[in-house]
Amino acid sequence: MKKLYFITGSQDLYGEEALKTVSKNSQEIVGFLDKKVANRAEIVFLGVVKDSSTCLDYILKANYDKDCIGIITWMHTFSPAKMWIRGLSRLQKPMLHLHTQYNQRLPYQNIDMDFMNLHQAAHGDREFGFIAARMNVKQHVISGYYKNEDFINEVIRFTDVCLGIDHAFNLRVAMFGSNMRDVAVTDGDRVQSEIAYGWNVNYYGIGDLVCIINEVKEEEIAQQLEEYKKKYICKTDNLQAIKEQARYEVALRKFIQKEKIDVFTDNFQDLHGLNQLPGLAVQDLMQEGISFGPEGDYKTPALLASLLPIIKYRNGATGFIEDYTYDLLEGEEIELGSHMLEVPPSFAVNKPEIQVHPLGIGGKADPARLVFDSIDGDGLQITMVDMGTHFRIIAAKIKLIKQPEAMPKLPVARIMWKHIPDFKTSTEAWMLYGGGHHSVISTALTVEDVKLFAKLTNTELCIIDENTKL
Ligand code: MN
């Protein structure tokens, strides 16, 4: 189980009795919050910081524990912040600074100097806040009584985002082929991606996959076809095309397992040895939580994979999409997002249909793909671009809508949405921020999640929402 280490700040000026109370009260708060984050992670009390050397010991312990995803700090009493400098200078994990109190109310009748000295987060947390800000620690601060619902929800959000960051740190991305020729926005600095987020992104020849595809057995294909039968409606006579996708999927699974891959990309310009573009195969893998990027785009699916742990315990759909075309009726503008094939079936409002149609580009055989209409609801569109000097995340609030009319001749799955605050503001802002045409769309992620992810990974963030003015 992943862990968050809880460290309480104090000092040895108050005597042993006071420190015992500080420790006891801290453990009570830890016990309470630990139950609230429940199955996500464990909150473990490390101890009370009394001097610079205990602080350094605790932070080194957090740093070198692979299961530790972040630390939580709280100043029960005053805790002179110079004793935190050495420790914080070595901190490499996200930090949550709780600004709270053991007691909710002031004991007006009984409050004396001892009580005030013991319960002085108002004083101690400000001292700590200064040093964390001055040292540019990757941190989040939550204020309020720790039993308040909003407070608890923020602690849960911090835990979820830390799980995402921890997952990102361990991600392995396989690129079959490289970036699509001449496309700019999907390219990026893979070395910097690993330094910034931990994404280990590597090239594989499509031949590496073809070797595995050629060894897939008939019974493995039959088993995969049974899975398709359970999950999808077959709307084609071209069973050979479906069988081919099943073969790809079995091979992809073997490859993913062997290379410990979480994310992969392909490129329709480089499919030597495959006679279809992987469509159904990729869509089915997407539904199982494998992130995929087309055209050699590694950033969008790696970002998706980094955000997925945040919404593990929420409802909603999340996945890759490409901006495609518009309905520009003035004042009612709608966007249609889709892709050549690879639209994630988590957005399906109905049971997806397996269909086989020709593909306009790529010069390959007609591929099987899943076709469906999308769910509606409040959503968020998120993308990451490489600005050369740094990465930038752009997040826009959107409203997914039911498609206004049937589109019987469109041979791919589709998602439709309206922009917030309006089409003109949102899309102009998206362009000005440099947002590309590949993104993650989610009805589960919120702006607050993305803000926290950006803050804790030190990533520039541009938000487009109801308050956006150009
Ligand atoms: Mn694309």
Short mmCIF file of C-alpha atoms and ligand atoms in Angstrom, two decimals:
data_model
loop_
_atom_site.label_atom_id
_atom_site.label_comp_id
_atom_site.label_asym_id
_atom_site.label_seq_id
_atom_site.Cartn_x
_atom_site.Cartn_y
_atom_site.Cartn_z
CA MET A 1 0.00 0.00 0.00
CA LYS A 2 1.25 3.49 -0.85
CA LYS A 3 1.96 5.81 2.07
CA LEU A 4 1.79 9.45 3.06
CA TYR A 5 4.12 10.34 5.91
CA PHE A 6 2.70 12.75 8.47
CA ILE A 7 5.23 14.97 10.25
CA THR A 8 4.23 17.36 13.04
CA GLY A 9 6.24 20.46 13.76
CA SER A 10 7.10 21.61 17.25
CA GLN A 11 10.27 22.41 19.24
CA ASP A 12 11.81 21.33 22.56
CA LEU A 13 11.13 24.65 24.33
CA TYR A 14 7.80 23.50 25.77
CA GLY A 15 9.07 20.48 27.76
CA GLU A 16 8.40 16.72 27.50
CA GLU A 17 4.76 16.85 28.65
CA ALA A 18 3.78 19.26 25.90
CA LEU A 19 5.59 17.19 23.26
CA LYS A 20 3.75 14.07 24.43
CA THR A 21 0.44 15.87 23.97
CA VAL A 22 1.54 17.11 20.54
CA SER A 23 2.36 13.55 19.54
CA LYS A 24 -0.88 12.11 20.97
CA ASN A 25 -3.05 14.74 19.26
CA SER A 26 -1.20 14.26 15.98
CA GLN A 27 -1.84 10.53 16.09
CA GLU A 28 -5.52 11.16 16.62
CA ILE A 29 -5.68 13.41 13.56
CA VAL A 30 -3.64 10.90 11.54
CA GLY A 31 -5.99 8.09 12.58
CA PHE A 32 -9.00 10.14 11.54
CA LEU A 33 -7.62 11.15 8.12
CA ASP A 34 -6.19 7.70 7.47
CA LYS A 35 -9.70 6.24 7.68
CA LYS A 36 -10.94 8.87 5.24
CA VAL A 37 -8.36 8.11 2.53
CA ALA A 38 -9.02 4.42 3.24
CA ASN A 39 -8.09 2.11 0.38
CA ARG A 40 -6.14 4.75 -1.57
CA ALA A 41 -3.09 5.00 0.70
CA GLU A 42 -2.07 4.78 4.31
CA ILE A 43 -1.27 7.89 6.35
CA VAL A 44 1.58 7.07 8.70
CA PHE A 45 2.68 9.27 11.61
CA LEU A 46 6.47 9.65 11.53
CA GLY A 47 6.88 11.83 14.61
CA VAL A 48 7.34 15.31 16.00
CA VAL A 49 10.08 17.56 14.65
CA LYS A 50 11.99 19.11 17.56
CA ASP A 51 15.17 20.13 15.78
CA SER A 52 16.91 20.24 12.42
CA SER A 53 18.31 16.74 12.66
CA THR A 54 14.98 14.95 13.37
CA CYS A 55 13.45 16.90 10.49
CA LEU A 56 16.19 15.79 8.07
CA ASP A 57 15.85 12.17 9.22
CA TYR A 58 12.08 12.15 8.61
CA ILE A 59 12.35 13.73 5.18
CA LEU A 60 15.13 11.40 4.05
CA LYS A 61 12.98 8.48 5.18
CA ALA A 62 10.08 9.77 3.08
CA ASN A 63 12.35 10.37 0.10
CA TYR A 64 13.89 6.93 0.02
CA ASP A 65 10.75 4.94 0.72
CA LYS A 66 9.50 3.84 -2.73
CA ASP A 67 5.98 3.43 -1.33
CA CYS A 68 5.87 6.97 0.02
CA ILE A 69 3.96 9.24 -2.37
CA GLY A 70 4.19 12.46 -0.35
CA ILE A 71 4.41 14.05 3.08
CA ILE A 72 1.88 15.88 5.22
CA THR A 73 3.07 18.55 7.65
CA TRP A 74 1.28 20.41 10.43
CA MET A 75 2.56 22.75 13.09
CA HIS A 76 0.80 21.95 16.36
CA THR A 77 2.87 24.56 18.18
CA PHE A 78 5.34 27.12 16.99
CA SER A 79 8.20 25.38 15.15
CA PRO A 80 11.07 27.70 14.26
CA ALA A 81 11.44 27.25 10.52
CA LYS A 82 15.22 27.28 10.29
CA MET A 83 15.05 23.77 11.72
CA TRP A 84 13.12 22.78 8.55
CA ILE A 85 15.58 24.19 6.00
CA ARG A 86 17.97 21.23 5.75
CA GLY A 87 15.11 18.76 5.62
CA LEU A 88 13.03 20.66 3.05
CA SER A 89 16.13 21.22 0.90
CA ARG A 90 16.26 17.42 0.46
CA LEU A 91 12.51 16.87 -0.04
CA GLN A 92 11.71 15.34 -3.45
CA LYS A 93 8.09 14.33 -2.91
CA PRO A 94 4.92 16.46 -2.96
CA MET A 95 4.04 18.12 0.32
CA LEU A 96 0.68 18.85 1.86
CA HIS A 97 0.75 21.50 4.56
CA LEU A 98 -2.30 21.23 6.80
CA HIS A 99 -3.35 24.43 8.50
CA THR A 100 -5.64 23.11 11.18
CA GLN A 101 -6.07 22.68 14.92
CA TYR A 102 -6.62 19.77 17.26
CA ASN A 103 -9.45 21.64 18.97
CA GLN A 104 -12.24 23.07 16.89
CA ARG A 105 -13.44 25.71 19.36
CA LEU A 106 -11.69 28.04 21.77
CA PRO A 107 -12.33 27.03 25.42
CA TYR A 108 -13.34 30.58 26.31
CA GLN A 109 -13.81 29.94 30.03
CA ASN A 110 -10.57 28.02 30.50
CA ILE A 111 -8.11 29.32 27.99
CA ASP A 112 -4.80 30.25 29.59
CA MET A 113 -1.24 30.83 28.39
CA ASP A 114 -0.40 27.10 28.43
CA PHE A 115 -3.34 26.27 26.18
CA MET A 116 -2.47 29.07 23.80
CA ASN A 117 1.18 27.99 23.58
CA LEU A 118 0.22 24.41 22.91
CA HIS A 119 -2.39 25.12 20.21
CA GLN A 120 -0.78 27.73 18.04
CA ALA A 121 -1.03 26.51 14.46
CA ALA A 122 -2.07 30.06 13.53
CA HIS A 123 1.42 31.09 14.56
CA GLY A 124 3.48 28.00 13.69
CA ASP A 125 1.92 27.29 10.29
CA ARG A 126 2.66 30.84 9.14
CA GLU A 127 6.32 30.45 10.10
CA PHE A 128 6.41 27.14 8.23
CA GLY A 129 4.48 28.63 5.28
CA PHE A 130 7.14 31.29 4.87
CA ILE A 131 10.02 28.86 4.61
CA ALA A 132 8.16 26.48 2.26
CA ALA A 133 7.29 29.42 -0.01
CA ARG A 134 10.81 30.86 0.12
CA MET A 135 12.29 27.43 -0.72
CA ASN A 136 9.79 26.94 -3.55
CA VAL A 137 8.62 23.58 -2.18
CA LYS A 138 6.11 21.73 -4.41
CA GLN A 139 3.24 22.00 -1.97
CA HIS A 140 -0.46 22.28 -1.38
CA VAL A 141 -1.96 24.05 1.65
CA ILE A 142 -5.35 23.21 3.14
CA SER A 143 -6.91 25.40 5.84
CA GLY A 144 -9.79 24.58 8.15
CA TYR A 145 -10.86 22.25 10.91
CA TYR A 146 -9.67 18.79 9.93
CA LYS A 147 -13.07 17.15 10.40
CA ASN A 148 -14.81 19.51 7.96
CA GLU A 149 -16.07 17.76 4.85
CA ASP A 150 -14.35 20.16 2.44
CA PHE A 151 -11.08 19.72 4.29
CA ILE A 152 -11.31 15.94 4.13
CA ASN A 153 -12.16 16.05 0.43
CA GLU A 154 -9.09 18.17 -0.24
CA VAL A 155 -6.91 15.66 1.62
CA ILE A 156 -8.40 12.92 -0.55
CA ARG A 157 -7.73 14.96 -3.69
CA PHE A 158 -4.11 15.48 -2.61
CA THR A 159 -3.77 11.72 -2.06
CA ASP A 160 -5.24 10.95 -5.48
CA VAL A 161 -2.99 13.45 -7.25
CA CYS A 162 0.06 12.07 -5.42
CA LEU A 163 -0.93 8.59 -6.62
CA GLY A 164 -1.03 10.01 -10.16
CA ILE A 165 2.39 11.62 -9.79
CA ASP A 166 3.80 8.42 -8.33
CA HIS A 167 2.31 6.42 -11.21
CA ALA A 168 3.77 8.92 -13.71
CA PHE A 169 7.18 8.48 -12.14
CA ASN A 170 7.06 4.77 -12.98
CA LEU A 171 5.44 4.97 -16.44
CA ARG A 172 6.96 3.21 -19.42
CA VAL A 173 5.87 4.43 -22.83
CA ALA A 174 6.49 2.46 -26.03
CA MET A 175 6.43 4.30 -29.35
CA PHE A 176 5.96 1.98 -32.32
CA GLY A 177 7.68 4.10 -34.92
CA SER A 178 8.29 7.74 -34.29
CA ASN A 179 6.30 10.95 -34.51
CA MET A 180 4.11 11.38 -37.61
CA ARG A 181 6.11 13.13 -40.30
CA ASP A 182 5.98 16.93 -40.19
CA VAL A 183 3.55 17.15 -37.25
CA ALA A 184 4.82 19.61 -34.64
CA VAL A 185 2.58 19.57 -31.58
CA THR A 186 2.72 15.84 -30.92
CA ASP A 187 6.51 15.89 -30.80
CA GLY A 188 8.40 16.65 -27.63
CA ASP A 189 11.52 16.41 -25.55
CA ARG A 190 11.49 12.86 -24.27
CA VAL A 191 14.51 13.38 -22.04
CA GLN A 192 12.83 16.36 -20.37
CA SER A 193 9.59 14.36 -20.05
CA GLU A 194 11.41 11.81 -17.95
CA ILE A 195 13.17 14.47 -15.87
CA ALA A 196 9.92 16.35 -15.25
CA TYR A 197 7.42 13.49 -14.79
CA GLY A 198 9.34 10.21 -14.82
CA TRP A 199 7.88 9.08 -18.16
CA ASN A 200 10.35 6.65 -19.69
CA VAL A 201 9.60 6.97 -23.43
CA ASN A 202 11.27 4.62 -25.89
CA TYR A 203 11.11 3.78 -29.59
CA TYR A 204 10.34 0.26 -30.76
CA GLY A 205 10.33 -0.89 -34.37
CA ILE A 206 6.88 -2.04 -35.54
CA GLY A 207 8.76 -5.23 -36.50
CA ASP A 208 9.13 -5.99 -32.77
CA LEU A 209 5.34 -6.23 -32.63
CA VAL A 210 4.96 -8.01 -35.99
CA CYS A 211 7.20 -10.84 -34.72
CA ILE A 212 4.79 -11.39 -31.82
CA ILE A 213 1.72 -11.03 -34.07
CA ASN A 214 3.02 -13.78 -36.34
CA GLU A 215 3.25 -16.18 -33.43
CA VAL A 216 -0.27 -15.64 -32.05
CA LYS A 217 -2.13 -18.96 -31.91
CA GLU A 218 -5.60 -19.63 -33.31
CA GLU A 219 -6.97 -20.48 -29.86
CA GLU A 220 -5.71 -17.16 -28.47
CA ILE A 221 -7.55 -15.36 -31.27
CA ALA A 222 -10.69 -17.40 -30.60
CA GLN A 223 -10.58 -16.42 -26.94
CA GLN A 224 -10.25 -12.74 -27.83
CA LEU A 225 -13.16 -13.02 -30.27
CA GLU A 226 -15.29 -14.42 -27.44
CA GLU A 227 -14.45 -11.30 -25.40
CA TYR A 228 -15.53 -9.05 -28.28
CA LYS A 229 -18.76 -10.99 -28.58
CA LYS A 230 -19.58 -10.32 -24.91
CA LYS A 231 -18.76 -6.63 -24.99
CA TYR A 232 -19.78 -5.42 -28.43
CA ILE A 233 -22.39 -5.80 -31.16
CA CYS A 234 -21.07 -7.23 -34.42
CA LYS A 235 -22.31 -5.22 -37.41
CA THR A 236 -20.25 -6.69 -40.22
CA ASP A 237 -19.87 -9.82 -42.33
CA ASN A 238 -16.16 -9.24 -42.60
CA LEU A 239 -15.16 -11.55 -39.76
CA GLN A 240 -11.65 -11.78 -41.14
CA ALA A 241 -11.09 -8.11 -40.35
CA ILE A 242 -12.21 -8.64 -36.73
CA LYS A 243 -10.00 -11.68 -36.43
CA GLU A 244 -7.05 -9.62 -37.59
CA GLN A 245 -7.70 -7.04 -34.84
CA ALA A 246 -8.00 -9.85 -32.27
CA ARG A 247 -4.60 -11.10 -33.39
CA TYR A 248 -3.14 -7.60 -32.91
CA GLU A 249 -4.70 -7.27 -29.48
CA VAL A 250 -3.33 -10.58 -28.24
CA ALA A 251 0.11 -9.60 -29.54
CA LEU A 252 -0.09 -6.12 -28.01
CA ARG A 253 -0.99 -7.61 -24.63
CA LYS A 254 2.03 -9.92 -24.80
CA PHE A 255 4.27 -7.03 -25.74
CA ILE A 256 2.87 -4.81 -22.98
CA GLN A 257 3.39 -7.51 -20.40
CA LYS A 258 6.90 -8.40 -21.56
CA GLU A 259 8.15 -4.81 -21.71
CA LYS A 260 6.15 -3.61 -18.66
CA ILE A 261 4.45 -0.95 -20.78
CA ASP A 262 1.62 1.31 -19.58
CA VAL A 263 1.31 3.58 -22.61
CA PHE A 264 1.93 3.04 -26.32
CA THR A 265 1.73 4.92 -29.57
CA ASP A 266 1.67 3.89 -33.21
CA ASN A 267 1.90 5.75 -36.50
CA PHE A 268 -0.16 4.87 -39.56
CA GLN A 269 2.80 5.87 -41.75
CA ASP A 270 4.76 3.00 -40.27
CA LEU A 271 2.70 -0.20 -40.24
CA HIS A 272 5.06 -2.48 -42.17
CA GLY A 273 3.95 -6.06 -41.70
CA LEU A 274 0.44 -5.15 -40.50
CA ASN A 275 -2.36 -5.18 -43.04
CA GLN A 276 -4.78 -3.05 -40.97
CA LEU A 277 -4.36 -0.02 -38.76
CA PRO A 278 -5.02 -1.29 -35.22
CA GLY A 279 -8.50 0.03 -34.38
CA LEU A 280 -10.75 -2.33 -32.45
CA ALA A 281 -7.63 -3.81 -30.81
CA VAL A 282 -6.51 -0.42 -29.51
CA GLN A 283 -10.02 0.65 -28.46
CA ASP A 284 -10.49 -2.53 -26.45
CA LEU A 285 -7.13 -2.00 -24.72
CA MET A 286 -8.06 1.61 -23.98
CA GLN A 287 -11.12 0.37 -22.14
CA GLU A 288 -8.88 -1.72 -19.92
CA GLY A 289 -6.85 1.30 -18.86
CA ILE A 290 -3.95 1.10 -21.33
CA SER A 291 -3.33 4.60 -22.64
CA PHE A 292 -2.80 5.03 -26.36
CA GLY A 293 -1.66 7.88 -28.58
CA PRO A 294 -1.87 7.82 -32.38
CA GLU A 295 0.64 9.35 -34.80
CA GLY A 296 3.51 8.93 -32.38
CA ASP A 297 1.95 11.28 -29.83
CA TYR A 298 3.44 10.14 -26.52
CA LYS A 299 2.56 13.20 -24.42
CA THR A 300 -1.23 13.00 -24.54
CA PRO A 301 -1.49 9.32 -23.49
CA ALA A 302 1.29 9.69 -20.89
CA LEU A 303 -0.58 12.65 -19.41
CA LEU A 304 -3.76 10.56 -19.50
CA ALA A 305 -2.05 7.68 -17.70
CA SER A 306 -0.71 10.12 -15.08
CA LEU A 307 -4.19 11.50 -14.43
CA LEU A 308 -6.08 8.17 -14.35
CA PRO A 309 -5.20 7.29 -10.72
CA ILE A 310 -6.90 10.55 -9.64
CA ILE A 311 -10.28 9.30 -10.81
CA LYS A 312 -9.94 5.63 -9.94
CA TYR A 313 -12.76 5.89 -7.39
CA ARG A 314 -15.03 8.18 -9.43
CA ASN A 315 -17.65 7.61 -12.11
CA GLY A 316 -17.34 9.09 -15.56
CA ALA A 317 -15.47 8.63 -18.81
CA THR A 318 -11.90 9.68 -19.54
CA GLY A 319 -9.79 9.16 -22.63
CA PHE A 320 -7.98 10.34 -25.72
CA ILE A 321 -9.69 12.46 -28.36
CA GLU A 322 -8.81 14.55 -31.40
CA ASP A 323 -10.47 17.84 -32.35
CA TYR A 324 -11.97 17.19 -35.77
CA THR A 325 -14.74 19.40 -37.16
CA TYR A 326 -17.43 21.93 -36.16
CA ASP A 327 -21.08 22.79 -36.54
CA LEU A 328 -20.78 26.58 -36.66
CA LEU A 329 -24.42 27.68 -36.35
CA GLU A 330 -23.91 31.11 -34.79
CA GLY A 331 -24.32 31.10 -31.03
CA GLU A 332 -24.89 27.33 -30.98
CA GLU A 333 -21.43 26.18 -32.09
CA ILE A 334 -20.67 22.50 -31.47
CA GLU A 335 -17.44 20.58 -31.84
CA LEU A 336 -17.17 17.03 -33.12
CA GLY A 337 -14.21 15.11 -31.73
CA SER A 338 -13.19 11.73 -33.07
CA HIS A 339 -10.26 9.97 -34.68
CA MET A 340 -9.39 7.74 -37.62
CA LEU A 341 -10.43 4.79 -35.44
CA GLU A 342 -9.15 5.02 -31.90
CA VAL A 343 -11.91 6.64 -29.82
CA PRO A 344 -12.11 5.24 -26.28
CA PRO A 345 -15.26 3.15 -25.70
CA SER A 346 -15.64 4.49 -22.15
CA PHE A 347 -17.54 7.37 -23.80
CA ALA A 348 -20.09 5.06 -25.44
CA VAL A 349 -23.70 5.85 -24.55
CA ASN A 350 -24.84 2.59 -26.18
CA LYS A 351 -23.21 -0.80 -26.64
CA PRO A 352 -20.46 -0.15 -29.22
CA GLU A 353 -20.81 -1.73 -32.65
CA ILE A 354 -17.97 -3.44 -34.45
CA GLN A 355 -17.97 -2.12 -38.00
CA VAL A 356 -15.58 -2.54 -40.93
CA HIS A 357 -15.05 0.28 -43.41
CA PRO A 358 -12.29 1.44 -45.72
CA LEU A 359 -9.79 3.92 -44.32
CA GLY A 360 -9.21 6.99 -46.49
CA ILE A 361 -5.49 7.21 -45.76
CA GLY A 362 -2.64 4.79 -45.08
CA GLY A 363 -3.28 2.37 -47.95
CA LYS A 364 -4.10 -0.63 -45.74
CA ALA A 365 -6.97 -3.16 -45.62
CA ASP A 366 -10.37 -2.10 -44.20
CA PRO A 367 -9.97 -2.11 -40.42
CA ALA A 368 -12.52 -3.20 -37.82
CA ARG A 369 -13.35 -0.49 -35.30
CA LEU A 370 -15.87 0.30 -32.57
CA VAL A 371 -18.51 2.85 -33.53
CA PHE A 372 -20.76 4.57 -30.97
CA ASP A 373 -22.40 7.83 -29.95
CA SER A 374 -21.15 9.54 -26.82
CA ILE A 375 -22.48 10.28 -23.36
CA ASP A 376 -23.22 13.88 -22.37
CA GLY A 377 -22.36 15.87 -19.25
CA ASP A 378 -19.89 18.38 -17.82
CA GLY A 379 -16.36 17.73 -18.97
CA LEU A 380 -12.80 18.92 -19.16
CA GLN A 381 -10.46 18.91 -22.15
CA ILE A 382 -6.78 18.74 -21.22
CA THR A 383 -3.67 18.81 -23.34
CA MET A 384 0.08 19.19 -22.88
CA VAL A 385 2.43 21.01 -25.20
CA ASP A 386 6.20 21.35 -25.25
CA MET A 387 7.07 25.06 -25.39
CA GLY A 388 10.77 24.37 -25.85
CA THR A 389 11.71 25.85 -22.49
CA HIS A 390 9.02 24.04 -20.49
CA PHE A 391 5.88 21.94 -20.72
CA ARG A 392 2.48 23.60 -20.55
CA ILE A 393 -0.87 22.07 -19.67
CA ILE A 394 -4.00 23.65 -21.10
CA ALA A 395 -7.35 22.71 -19.56
CA ALA A 396 -10.72 23.87 -20.88
CA LYS A 397 -14.12 23.31 -19.34
CA ILE A 398 -16.56 21.88 -21.89
CA LYS A 399 -20.07 20.47 -21.99
CA LEU A 400 -20.47 17.12 -23.71
CA ILE A 401 -23.78 16.95 -25.54
CA LYS A 402 -25.94 14.38 -27.26
CA GLN A 403 -25.38 14.59 -30.98
CA PRO A 404 -28.27 16.68 -32.34
CA GLU A 405 -28.86 14.38 -35.33
CA ALA A 406 -27.86 10.89 -36.39
CA MET A 407 -24.74 10.64 -38.58
CA PRO A 408 -25.37 7.32 -40.35
CA LYS A 409 -22.46 7.67 -42.78
CA LEU A 410 -19.77 8.55 -40.25
CA PRO A 411 -17.82 5.29 -39.80
CA VAL A 412 -16.13 6.19 -36.51
CA ALA A 413 -17.09 6.84 -32.90
CA ARG A 414 -17.66 10.46 -32.03
CA ILE A 415 -17.96 12.83 -29.08
CA MET A 416 -19.65 16.23 -29.33
CA TRP A 417 -19.32 19.20 -27.04
CA LYS A 418 -19.94 22.88 -26.49
CA HIS A 419 -17.24 25.26 -25.36
CA ILE A 420 -17.18 27.35 -22.19
CA PRO A 421 -17.75 30.28 -21.85
CA ASP A 422 -18.49 30.24 -25.61
CA PHE A 423 -16.99 28.87 -28.81
CA LYS A 424 -15.15 32.05 -29.79
CA THR A 425 -13.50 32.73 -26.42
CA SER A 426 -12.58 29.14 -25.72
CA THR A 427 -11.12 28.20 -29.08
CA GLU A 428 -9.30 31.52 -29.50
CA ALA A 429 -7.77 31.08 -26.03
CA TRP A 430 -6.84 27.46 -26.85
CA MET A 431 -4.99 28.62 -29.99
CA LEU A 432 -3.27 31.50 -28.19
CA TYR A 433 -2.08 29.14 -25.47
CA GLY A 434 -0.72 26.82 -28.20
CA GLY A 435 -3.07 23.92 -27.47
CA GLY A 436 -2.86 21.08 -30.00
CA HIS A 437 -5.49 18.87 -31.60
CA HIS A 438 -4.88 15.83 -29.36
CA SER A 439 -6.19 15.89 -25.83
CA VAL A 440 -7.66 14.03 -22.90
CA ILE A 441 -11.38 14.51 -22.38
CA SER A 442 -12.90 13.61 -19.05
CA THR A 443 -16.24 13.82 -17.31
CA ALA A 444 -14.54 12.78 -14.04
CA LEU A 445 -11.53 15.09 -13.75
CA THR A 446 -12.06 18.62 -12.46
CA VAL A 447 -10.12 21.84 -12.90
CA GLU A 448 -9.06 21.51 -9.24
CA ASP A 449 -7.46 18.11 -9.94
CA VAL A 450 -5.49 19.45 -12.87
CA LYS A 451 -4.48 22.57 -10.93
CA LEU A 452 -3.08 20.45 -8.15
CA PHE A 453 -1.32 18.09 -10.57
CA ALA A 454 0.27 21.09 -12.31
CA LYS A 455 1.23 22.72 -9.02
CA LEU A 456 2.84 19.60 -7.58
CA THR A 457 4.73 18.84 -10.81
CA ASN A 458 5.72 22.48 -11.31
CA THR A 459 4.04 22.60 -14.72
CA GLU A 460 2.70 25.78 -16.31
CA LEU A 461 -1.10 25.66 -16.50
CA CYS A 462 -3.55 27.67 -18.63
CA ILE A 463 -7.21 27.30 -17.71
CA ILE A 464 -10.17 28.13 -19.94
CA ASP A 465 -13.45 28.35 -18.02
CA GLU A 466 -16.52 30.54 -17.44
CA ASN A 467 -14.25 33.39 -16.24
CA THR A 468 -12.00 33.43 -19.29
CA LYS A 469 -11.76 36.75 -21.09
CA LEU A 470 -9.33 37.20 -23.93
MN MN B 1 -4.43 12.71 -34.65
#
